[in-house]
mmCIF file of C-alpha atoms in Angstrom:
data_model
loop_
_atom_site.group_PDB
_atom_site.id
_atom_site.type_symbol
_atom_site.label_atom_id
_atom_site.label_comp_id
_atom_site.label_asym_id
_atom_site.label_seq_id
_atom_site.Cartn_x
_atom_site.Cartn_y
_atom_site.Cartn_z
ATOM 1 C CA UNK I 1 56.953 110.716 106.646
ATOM 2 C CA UNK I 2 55.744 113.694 108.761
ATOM 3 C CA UNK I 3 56.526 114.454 112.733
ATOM 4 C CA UNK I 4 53.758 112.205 113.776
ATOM 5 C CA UNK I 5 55.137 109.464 112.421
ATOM 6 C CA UNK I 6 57.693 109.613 114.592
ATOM 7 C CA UNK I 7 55.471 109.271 117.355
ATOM 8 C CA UNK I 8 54.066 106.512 115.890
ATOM 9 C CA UNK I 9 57.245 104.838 115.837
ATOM 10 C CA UNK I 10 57.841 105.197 119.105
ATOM 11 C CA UNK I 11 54.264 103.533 120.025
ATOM 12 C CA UNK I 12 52.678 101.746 117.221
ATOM 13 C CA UNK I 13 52.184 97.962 118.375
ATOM 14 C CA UNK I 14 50.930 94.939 116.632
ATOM 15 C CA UNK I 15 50.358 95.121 113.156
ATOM 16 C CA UNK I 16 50.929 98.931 112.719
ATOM 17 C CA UNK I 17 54.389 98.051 114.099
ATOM 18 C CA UNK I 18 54.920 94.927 111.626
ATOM 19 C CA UNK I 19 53.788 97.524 108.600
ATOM 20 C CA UNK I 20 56.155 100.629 110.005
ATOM 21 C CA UNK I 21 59.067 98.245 110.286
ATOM 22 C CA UNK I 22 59.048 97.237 106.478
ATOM 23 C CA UNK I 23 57.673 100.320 105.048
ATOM 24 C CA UNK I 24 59.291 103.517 107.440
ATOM 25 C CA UNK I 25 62.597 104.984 105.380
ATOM 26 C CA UNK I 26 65.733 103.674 106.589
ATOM 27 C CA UNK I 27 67.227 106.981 107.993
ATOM 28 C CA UNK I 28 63.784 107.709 109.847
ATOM 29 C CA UNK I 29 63.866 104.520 111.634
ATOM 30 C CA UNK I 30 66.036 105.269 115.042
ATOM 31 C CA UNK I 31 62.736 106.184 117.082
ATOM 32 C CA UNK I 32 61.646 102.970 116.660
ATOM 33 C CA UNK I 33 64.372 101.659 119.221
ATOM 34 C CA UNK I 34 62.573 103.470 122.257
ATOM 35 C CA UNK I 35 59.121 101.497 121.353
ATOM 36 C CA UNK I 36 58.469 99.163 124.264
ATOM 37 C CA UNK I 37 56.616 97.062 122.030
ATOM 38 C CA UNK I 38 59.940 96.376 120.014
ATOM 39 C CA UNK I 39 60.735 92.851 121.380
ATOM 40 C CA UNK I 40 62.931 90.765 120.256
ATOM 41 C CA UNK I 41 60.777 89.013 117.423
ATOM 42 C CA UNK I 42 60.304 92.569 115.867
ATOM 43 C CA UNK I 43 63.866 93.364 115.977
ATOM 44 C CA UNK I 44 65.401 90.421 114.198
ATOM 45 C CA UNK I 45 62.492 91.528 111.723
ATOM 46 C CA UNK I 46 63.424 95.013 111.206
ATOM 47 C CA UNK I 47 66.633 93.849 111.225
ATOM 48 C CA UNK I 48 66.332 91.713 108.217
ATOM 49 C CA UNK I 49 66.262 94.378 106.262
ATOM 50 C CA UNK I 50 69.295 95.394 104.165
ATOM 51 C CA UNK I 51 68.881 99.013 103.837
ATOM 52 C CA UNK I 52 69.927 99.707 107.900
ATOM 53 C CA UNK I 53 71.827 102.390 107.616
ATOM 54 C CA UNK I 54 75.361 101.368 109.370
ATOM 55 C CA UNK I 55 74.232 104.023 112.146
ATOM 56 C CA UNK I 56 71.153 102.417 112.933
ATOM 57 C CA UNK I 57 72.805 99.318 113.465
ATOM 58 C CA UNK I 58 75.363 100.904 115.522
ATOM 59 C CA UNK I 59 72.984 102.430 117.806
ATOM 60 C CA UNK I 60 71.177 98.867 118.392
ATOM 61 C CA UNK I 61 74.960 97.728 119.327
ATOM 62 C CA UNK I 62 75.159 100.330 121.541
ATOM 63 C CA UNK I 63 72.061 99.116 123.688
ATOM 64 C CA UNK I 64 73.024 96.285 125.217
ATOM 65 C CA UNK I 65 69.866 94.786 126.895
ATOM 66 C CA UNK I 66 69.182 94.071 123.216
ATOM 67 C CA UNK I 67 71.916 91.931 122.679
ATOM 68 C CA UNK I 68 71.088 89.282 125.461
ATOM 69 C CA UNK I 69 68.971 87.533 123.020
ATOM 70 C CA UNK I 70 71.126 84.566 120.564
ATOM 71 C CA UNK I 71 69.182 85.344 117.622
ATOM 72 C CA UNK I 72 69.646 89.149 117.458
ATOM 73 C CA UNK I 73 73.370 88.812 118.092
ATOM 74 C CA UNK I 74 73.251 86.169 114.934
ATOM 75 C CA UNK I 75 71.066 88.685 112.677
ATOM 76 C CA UNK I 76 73.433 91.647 113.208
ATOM 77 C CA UNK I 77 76.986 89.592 112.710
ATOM 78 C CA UNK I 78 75.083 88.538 109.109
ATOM 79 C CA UNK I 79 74.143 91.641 108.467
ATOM 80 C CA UNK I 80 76.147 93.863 105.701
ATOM 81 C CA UNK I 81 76.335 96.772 107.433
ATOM 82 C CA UNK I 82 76.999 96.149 110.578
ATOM 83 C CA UNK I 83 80.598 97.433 111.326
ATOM 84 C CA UNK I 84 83.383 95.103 110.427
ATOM 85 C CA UNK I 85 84.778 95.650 114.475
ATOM 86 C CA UNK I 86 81.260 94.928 115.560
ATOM 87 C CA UNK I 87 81.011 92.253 113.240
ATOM 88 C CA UNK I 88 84.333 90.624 114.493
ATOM 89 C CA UNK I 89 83.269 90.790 118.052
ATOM 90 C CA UNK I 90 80.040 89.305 117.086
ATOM 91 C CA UNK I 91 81.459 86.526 115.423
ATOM 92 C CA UNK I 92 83.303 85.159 118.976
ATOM 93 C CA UNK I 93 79.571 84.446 119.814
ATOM 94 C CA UNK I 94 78.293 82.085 117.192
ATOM 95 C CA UNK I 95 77.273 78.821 117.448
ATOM 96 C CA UNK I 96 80.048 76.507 115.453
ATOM 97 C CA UNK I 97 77.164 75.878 112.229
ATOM 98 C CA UNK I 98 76.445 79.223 112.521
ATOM 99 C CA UNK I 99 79.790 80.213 111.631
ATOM 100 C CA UNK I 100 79.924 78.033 108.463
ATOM 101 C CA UNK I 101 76.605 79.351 107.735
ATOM 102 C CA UNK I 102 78.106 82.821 107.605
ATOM 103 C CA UNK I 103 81.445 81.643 106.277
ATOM 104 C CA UNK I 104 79.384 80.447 103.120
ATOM 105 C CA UNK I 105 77.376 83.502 103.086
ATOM 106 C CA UNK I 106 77.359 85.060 99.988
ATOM 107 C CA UNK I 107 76.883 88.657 101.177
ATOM 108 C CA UNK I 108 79.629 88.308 104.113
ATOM 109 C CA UNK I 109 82.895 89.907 103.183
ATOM 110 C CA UNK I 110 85.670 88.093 102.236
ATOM 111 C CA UNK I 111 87.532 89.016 104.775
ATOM 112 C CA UNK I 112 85.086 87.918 107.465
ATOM 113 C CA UNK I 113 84.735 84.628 105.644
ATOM 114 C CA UNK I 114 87.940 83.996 106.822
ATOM 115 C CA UNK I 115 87.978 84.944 110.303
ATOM 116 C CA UNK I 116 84.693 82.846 110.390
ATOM 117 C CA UNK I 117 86.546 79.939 109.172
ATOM 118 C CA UNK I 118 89.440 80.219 111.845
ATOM 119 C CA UNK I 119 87.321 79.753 114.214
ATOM 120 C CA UNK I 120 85.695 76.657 113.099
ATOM 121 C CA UNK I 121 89.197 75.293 112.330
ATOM 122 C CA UNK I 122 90.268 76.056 115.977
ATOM 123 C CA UNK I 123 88.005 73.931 117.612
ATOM 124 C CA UNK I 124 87.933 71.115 115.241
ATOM 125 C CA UNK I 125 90.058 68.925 117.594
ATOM 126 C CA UNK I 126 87.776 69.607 120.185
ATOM 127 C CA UNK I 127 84.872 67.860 118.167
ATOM 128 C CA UNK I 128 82.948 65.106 118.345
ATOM 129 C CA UNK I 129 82.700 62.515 115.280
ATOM 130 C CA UNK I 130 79.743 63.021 114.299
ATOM 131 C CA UNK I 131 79.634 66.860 113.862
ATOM 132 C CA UNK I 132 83.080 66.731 112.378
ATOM 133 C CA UNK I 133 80.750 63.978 109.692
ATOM 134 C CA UNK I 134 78.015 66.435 109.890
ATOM 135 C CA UNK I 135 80.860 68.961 108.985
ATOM 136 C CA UNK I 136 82.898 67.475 106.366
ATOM 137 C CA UNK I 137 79.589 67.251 104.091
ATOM 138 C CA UNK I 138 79.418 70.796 104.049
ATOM 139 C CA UNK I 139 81.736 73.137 105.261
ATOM 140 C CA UNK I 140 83.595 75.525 102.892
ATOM 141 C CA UNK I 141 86.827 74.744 100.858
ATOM 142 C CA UNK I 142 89.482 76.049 103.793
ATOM 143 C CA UNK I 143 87.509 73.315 107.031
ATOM 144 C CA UNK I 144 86.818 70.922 105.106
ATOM 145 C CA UNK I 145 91.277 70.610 104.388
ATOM 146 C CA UNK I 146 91.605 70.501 107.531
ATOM 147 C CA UNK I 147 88.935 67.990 108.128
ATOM 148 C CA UNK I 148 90.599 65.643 105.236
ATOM 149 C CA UNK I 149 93.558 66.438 107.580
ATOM 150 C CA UNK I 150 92.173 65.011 110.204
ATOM 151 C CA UNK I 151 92.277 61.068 109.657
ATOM 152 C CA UNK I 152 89.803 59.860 110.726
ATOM 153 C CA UNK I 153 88.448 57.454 107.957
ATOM 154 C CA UNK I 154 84.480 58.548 108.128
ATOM 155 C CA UNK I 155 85.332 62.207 108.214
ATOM 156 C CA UNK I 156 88.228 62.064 105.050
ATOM 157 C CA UNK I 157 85.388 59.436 103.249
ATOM 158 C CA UNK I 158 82.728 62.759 103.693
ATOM 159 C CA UNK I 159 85.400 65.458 102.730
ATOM 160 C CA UNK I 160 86.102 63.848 99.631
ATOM 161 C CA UNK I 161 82.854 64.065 98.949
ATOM 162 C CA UNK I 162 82.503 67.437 99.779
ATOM 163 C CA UNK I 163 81.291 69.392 96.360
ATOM 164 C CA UNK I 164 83.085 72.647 97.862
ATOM 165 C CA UNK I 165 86.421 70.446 98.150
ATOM 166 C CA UNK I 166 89.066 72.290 95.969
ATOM 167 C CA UNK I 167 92.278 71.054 94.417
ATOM 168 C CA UNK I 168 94.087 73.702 96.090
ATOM 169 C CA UNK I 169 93.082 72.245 99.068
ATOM 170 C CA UNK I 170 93.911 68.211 98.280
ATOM 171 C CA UNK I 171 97.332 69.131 97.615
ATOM 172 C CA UNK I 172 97.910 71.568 101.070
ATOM 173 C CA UNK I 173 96.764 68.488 102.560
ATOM 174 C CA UNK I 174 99.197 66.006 100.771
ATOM 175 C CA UNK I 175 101.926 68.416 101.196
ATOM 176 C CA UNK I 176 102.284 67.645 104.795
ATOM 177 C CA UNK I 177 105.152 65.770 106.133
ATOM 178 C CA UNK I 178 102.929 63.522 108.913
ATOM 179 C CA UNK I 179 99.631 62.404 106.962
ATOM 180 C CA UNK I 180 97.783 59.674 107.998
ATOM 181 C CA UNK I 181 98.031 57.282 105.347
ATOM 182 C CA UNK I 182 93.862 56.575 105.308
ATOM 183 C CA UNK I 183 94.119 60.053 103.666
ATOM 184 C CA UNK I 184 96.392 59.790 100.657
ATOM 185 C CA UNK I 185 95.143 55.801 100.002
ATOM 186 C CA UNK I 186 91.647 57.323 100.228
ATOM 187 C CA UNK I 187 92.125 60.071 97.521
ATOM 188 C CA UNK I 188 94.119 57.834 95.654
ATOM 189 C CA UNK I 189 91.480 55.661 95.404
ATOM 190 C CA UNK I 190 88.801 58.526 94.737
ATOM 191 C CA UNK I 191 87.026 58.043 91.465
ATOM 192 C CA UNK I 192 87.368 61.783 91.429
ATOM 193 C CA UNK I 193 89.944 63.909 92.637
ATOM 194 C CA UNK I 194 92.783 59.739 91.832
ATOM 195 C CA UNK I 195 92.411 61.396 88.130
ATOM 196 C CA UNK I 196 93.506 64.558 88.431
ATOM 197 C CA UNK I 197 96.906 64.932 87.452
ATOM 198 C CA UNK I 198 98.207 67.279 89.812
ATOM 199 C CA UNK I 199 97.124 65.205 92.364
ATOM 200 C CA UNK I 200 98.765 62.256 91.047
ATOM 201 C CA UNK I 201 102.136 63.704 91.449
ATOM 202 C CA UNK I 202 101.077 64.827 94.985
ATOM 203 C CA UNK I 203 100.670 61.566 96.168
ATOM 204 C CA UNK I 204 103.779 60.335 94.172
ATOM 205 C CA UNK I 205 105.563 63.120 97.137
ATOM 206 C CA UNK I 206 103.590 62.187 99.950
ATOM 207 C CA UNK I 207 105.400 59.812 102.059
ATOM 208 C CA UNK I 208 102.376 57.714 103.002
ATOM 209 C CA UNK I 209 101.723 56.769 99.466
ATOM 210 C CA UNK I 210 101.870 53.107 98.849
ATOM 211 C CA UNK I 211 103.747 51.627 96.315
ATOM 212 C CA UNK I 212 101.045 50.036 94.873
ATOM 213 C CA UNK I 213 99.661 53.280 94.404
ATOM 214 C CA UNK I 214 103.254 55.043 93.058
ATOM 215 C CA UNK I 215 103.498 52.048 90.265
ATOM 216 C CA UNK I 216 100.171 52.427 89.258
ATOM 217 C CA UNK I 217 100.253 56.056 88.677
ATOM 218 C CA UNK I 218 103.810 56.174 86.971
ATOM 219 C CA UNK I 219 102.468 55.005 83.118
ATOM 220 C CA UNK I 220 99.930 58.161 83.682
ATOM 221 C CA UNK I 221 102.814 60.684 84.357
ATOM 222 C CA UNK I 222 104.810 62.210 81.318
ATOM 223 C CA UNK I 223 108.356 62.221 80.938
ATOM 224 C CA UNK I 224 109.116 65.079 81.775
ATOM 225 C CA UNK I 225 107.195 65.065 84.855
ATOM 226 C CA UNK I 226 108.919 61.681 85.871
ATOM 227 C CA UNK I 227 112.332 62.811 85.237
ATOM 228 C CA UNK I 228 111.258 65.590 87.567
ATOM 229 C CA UNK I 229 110.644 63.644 90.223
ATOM 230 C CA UNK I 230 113.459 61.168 89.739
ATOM 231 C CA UNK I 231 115.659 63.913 90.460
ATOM 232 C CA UNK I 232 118.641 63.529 93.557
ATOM 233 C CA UNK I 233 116.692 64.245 96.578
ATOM 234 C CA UNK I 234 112.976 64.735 95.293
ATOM 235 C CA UNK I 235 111.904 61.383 96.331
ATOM 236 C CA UNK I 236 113.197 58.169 98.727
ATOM 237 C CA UNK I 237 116.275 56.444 96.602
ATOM 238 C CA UNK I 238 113.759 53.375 96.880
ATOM 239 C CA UNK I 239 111.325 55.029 94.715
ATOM 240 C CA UNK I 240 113.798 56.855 92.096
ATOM 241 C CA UNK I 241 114.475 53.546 91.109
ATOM 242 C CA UNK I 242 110.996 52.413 89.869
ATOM 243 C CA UNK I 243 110.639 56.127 88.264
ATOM 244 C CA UNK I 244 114.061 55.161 86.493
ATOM 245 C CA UNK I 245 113.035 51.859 85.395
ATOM 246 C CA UNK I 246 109.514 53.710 83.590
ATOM 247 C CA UNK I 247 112.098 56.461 82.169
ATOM 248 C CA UNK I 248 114.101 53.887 80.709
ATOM 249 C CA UNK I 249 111.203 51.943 79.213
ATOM 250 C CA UNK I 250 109.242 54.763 77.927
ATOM 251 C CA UNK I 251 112.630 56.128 75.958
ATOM 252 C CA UNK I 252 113.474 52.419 74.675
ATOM 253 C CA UNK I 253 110.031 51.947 73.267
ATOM 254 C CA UNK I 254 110.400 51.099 69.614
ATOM 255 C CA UNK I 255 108.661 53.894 67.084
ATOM 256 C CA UNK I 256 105.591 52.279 64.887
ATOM 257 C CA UNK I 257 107.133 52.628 61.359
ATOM 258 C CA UNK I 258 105.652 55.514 59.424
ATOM 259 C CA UNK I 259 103.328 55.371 56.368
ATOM 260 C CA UNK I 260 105.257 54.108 52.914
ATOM 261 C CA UNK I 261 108.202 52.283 55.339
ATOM 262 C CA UNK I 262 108.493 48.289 55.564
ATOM 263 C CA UNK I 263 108.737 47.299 58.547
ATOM 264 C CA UNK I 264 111.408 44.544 57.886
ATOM 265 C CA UNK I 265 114.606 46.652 57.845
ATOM 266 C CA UNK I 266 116.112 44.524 54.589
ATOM 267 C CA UNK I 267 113.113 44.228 52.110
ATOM 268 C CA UNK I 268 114.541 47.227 49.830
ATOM 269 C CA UNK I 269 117.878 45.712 50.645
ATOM 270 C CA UNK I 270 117.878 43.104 47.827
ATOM 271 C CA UNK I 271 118.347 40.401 50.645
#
């Protein structure tokens, strides 16, 4: 690009701006922020593009008239290059779907994933029902625990529904000492996540468990697993006993005779 096309950064309007902003070379581009015709439609367009130099974007953080405007805020916190300080700070500014938008961002950095999904988490309580709905139909694997957390029977009905749901997460949730029992009857009842094993023996641990629920999971568990459980301390003495009784019957259980044996212990006894 040659010296006057610096100049024409610095004035080009219209559709000579549109053209500069997507074709100019990313390390030619500063000049562009003195353009008075550079509102704030432009910017979030220029800014859409992922070769900014980290500089660049800098320099636009630096000015900050430009920053007044919601949208241009959003643009730079999503953004790749945009400085993970800048990015943090930015962040504090989102709108609560924006954050899960950028939380489920595949370009975002792990990292800022996380801090994005702090913040939803903080001000779940603060919620109304139906965005914590709108919420637990969506949100990423760490909010929507703590929305199965929460209790409230529309909002753990929608987490469990949740295709971003992980097992992980189920059994953080049914690790906690004060559950609400909607929570563990509702996954035990879950034609998904009641037959995975791992969360069977959760909910076998979680004190809100029914019994109904405990007996009818005990044939599914193996021995080893139950003898596990029915160990001093592991479970309410109330329970051990049940887990004792399946022991019991699962070790008395007659073998099947094998191929070539009679089943009538005296017919090769001459009897």
């Amino acid at each position: 690009m040659s010296s006057m096309n610096f100049s024409d950064l610095q004035t080009a309007t219209g559709e000579e701006l549109v053209r500069l902003i997507h074709e100019a070379l990313p390390d030619m581009l500063f000049p562009i922020l003195d353009n008075p015709a550079l509102d704030e439609t432009s910017l979030a367009l220029l800014l859409h593009r992922k070769d900014l130099p980290s500089g660049f974007l800098t320099e636009i953080l630096r000015r900050r008239q430009l920053l007044k405007n919601y949208g241009i805020k959003k643009v730079l916190a999503f953004h790749p290059r945009t400085p993970r300080s800048d990015a943090l700070r930015l962040l504090r500014d989102l709108y609560l779907m924006d954050l899960v938008q950028f939380s489920i961002s595949p370009e975002v950095r792990p990292d800022l994933k996380r801090k994005a999904e702090d913040q939803v988490i903080a001000k779940m309580a603060q919620l109304p029902l139906g965005q914590k709905i709108t919420l637990a139909r969506r949100s990423p694997a760490r909010i929507a625990g703590s929305l199965l957390a929460d209790g409230q029977p529309m909002v753990v009905k929608a987490t469990l529904s949740n295709p971003n749901l992980t097992e992980a997460q189920v059994l953080r949730v049914l690790a906690k000492e004060k559950l609400a029992p909607v929570v563990a009857q509702s996954i035990a009842q879950h034609e998904k996540w009641s037959h995975v094993y791992n969360v069977r023996i959760a909910l076998l641990r979680q004190p809100s468990t029914t019994l109904a629920t405990v007996l009818a999971f005990l044939p599914e568990l193996t021995v080893s697993d139950l003898c596990e459980l029915a160990a001093p301390g592991v479970l309410p003495e109330n329970l051990r006993h049940y887990l004792q009784a399946e022991i019991h019957r699962r070790l008395q259980k007659p073998k099947l005779p094998s191929d070539g044996e009679s089943e009538d212990p005296g017919a090769n006894s001459g009897e």
